[in-house]
Amino acid sequence: MAHKKAGGSSKNGRDSQSKRLGVKHFGGENVKAGNIIVRQRGTRFRPGANVGLGRDHTLFAKTNGKVEFRQMGPKSHTYVNIVVN
């Protein structure tokens, strides 16, 4: 009897969509209230003055102003502030 073994199925061949994380407005840029400043996983950047934290850890502007990144605290965490013009 002529037999041919069936070809195995590959365990590769999948890929996830990119999540477009990162800084969306850099230091010194003007933003409007509601603008997203940083999309992130976890709190790599922390909210400072006039900045809100979304439930997926997204940082957004609460007021119009200029974005400012500042290292603060004993562990020198990076805080994002909005300086009102």
Coordinates of C-alpha atoms in Angstrom, one line a residue:
M1 CA 0.0 0.0 0.0
A2 CA 1.3 3.4 -0.9
H3 CA 1.2 5.7 2.1
K4 CA 2.2 9.3 2.4
K5 CA 2.5 10.8 5.9
A6 CA 0.3 13.9 6.4
G7 CA 2.1 17.2 6.5
G8 CA 2.3 18.6 10.0
S9 CA 0.6 21.9 10.9
S10 CA 2.8 24.8 11.8
K11 CA 2.8 26.3 15.3
N12 CA 3.9 29.7 14.0
G13 CA 2.0 32.1 11.7
R14 CA 0.4 34.4 14.2
D15 CA 1.1 38.0 15.0
S16 CA -0.7 40.6 17.2
Q17 CA -1.6 44.1 16.0
S18 CA 0.7 46.8 17.3
K19 CA -0.8 48.8 20.1
R20 CA 0.7 52.2 19.1
L21 CA 2.1 53.0 22.6
G22 CA 4.4 55.8 23.4
V23 CA 4.7 59.5 23.9
K24 CA 2.2 61.4 21.7
H25 CA 3.1 65.0 22.8
F26 CA 6.7 65.7 23.8
G27 CA 8.0 68.2 26.3
G28 CA 7.5 71.9 25.2
E29 CA 4.5 71.1 23.0
N30 CA 1.2 72.9 23.5
V31 CA -1.8 70.7 24.2
K32 CA -5.5 71.2 24.6
A33 CA -7.6 69.8 27.4
G34 CA -8.3 66.1 26.7
N35 CA -5.3 65.5 24.4
I36 CA -3.5 62.2 25.0
I37 CA 0.1 62.8 26.1
V38 CA 1.3 59.2 26.7
R39 CA -0.1 55.8 25.9
Q40 CA 1.6 53.2 28.1
R41 CA 1.4 49.8 29.8
G42 CA 1.7 50.4 33.6
T43 CA 2.9 53.7 35.1
R44 CA 6.2 54.3 33.4
F45 CA 5.3 58.0 33.3
R46 CA 3.2 59.3 36.3
P47 CA 0.6 62.1 36.2
G48 CA 1.6 65.4 37.7
A49 CA -0.1 68.8 37.7
N50 CA -3.1 69.1 35.4
V51 CA -2.6 65.6 34.0
G52 CA -5.1 62.8 34.4
L53 CA -4.6 59.0 34.4
G54 CA -7.0 56.8 32.4
R55 CA -7.9 53.3 33.4
D56 CA -5.4 51.8 30.8
H57 CA -2.7 54.1 32.4
T58 CA -3.0 56.7 29.5
L59 CA -1.9 60.2 30.5
F60 CA -4.1 63.0 29.3
A61 CA -4.2 66.8 29.6
K62 CA -6.8 68.3 32.0
T63 CA -6.2 71.9 30.9
N64 CA -4.7 73.8 28.0
G65 CA -0.9 74.4 28.3
K66 CA 2.6 73.2 27.7
V67 CA 3.8 69.6 28.3
E68 CA 6.7 69.3 30.8
F69 CA 8.5 66.1 31.8
R70 CA 10.2 66.1 35.2
Q71 CA 12.2 63.5 37.2
M72 CA 11.2 63.8 40.9
G73 CA 11.3 61.8 44.1
P74 CA 13.9 59.5 45.7
K75 CA 13.4 56.9 42.9
S76 CA 13.5 59.7 40.3
H77 CA 10.2 58.7 38.7
T78 CA 9.2 60.7 35.6
Y79 CA 6.2 62.9 36.1
V80 CA 4.3 64.7 33.3
N81 CA 2.9 68.2 34.1
I82 CA 1.0 70.7 32.1
V83 CA 2.2 74.3 32.6
V84 CA -0.7 76.6 32.0
N85 CA 0.3 79.4 29.6

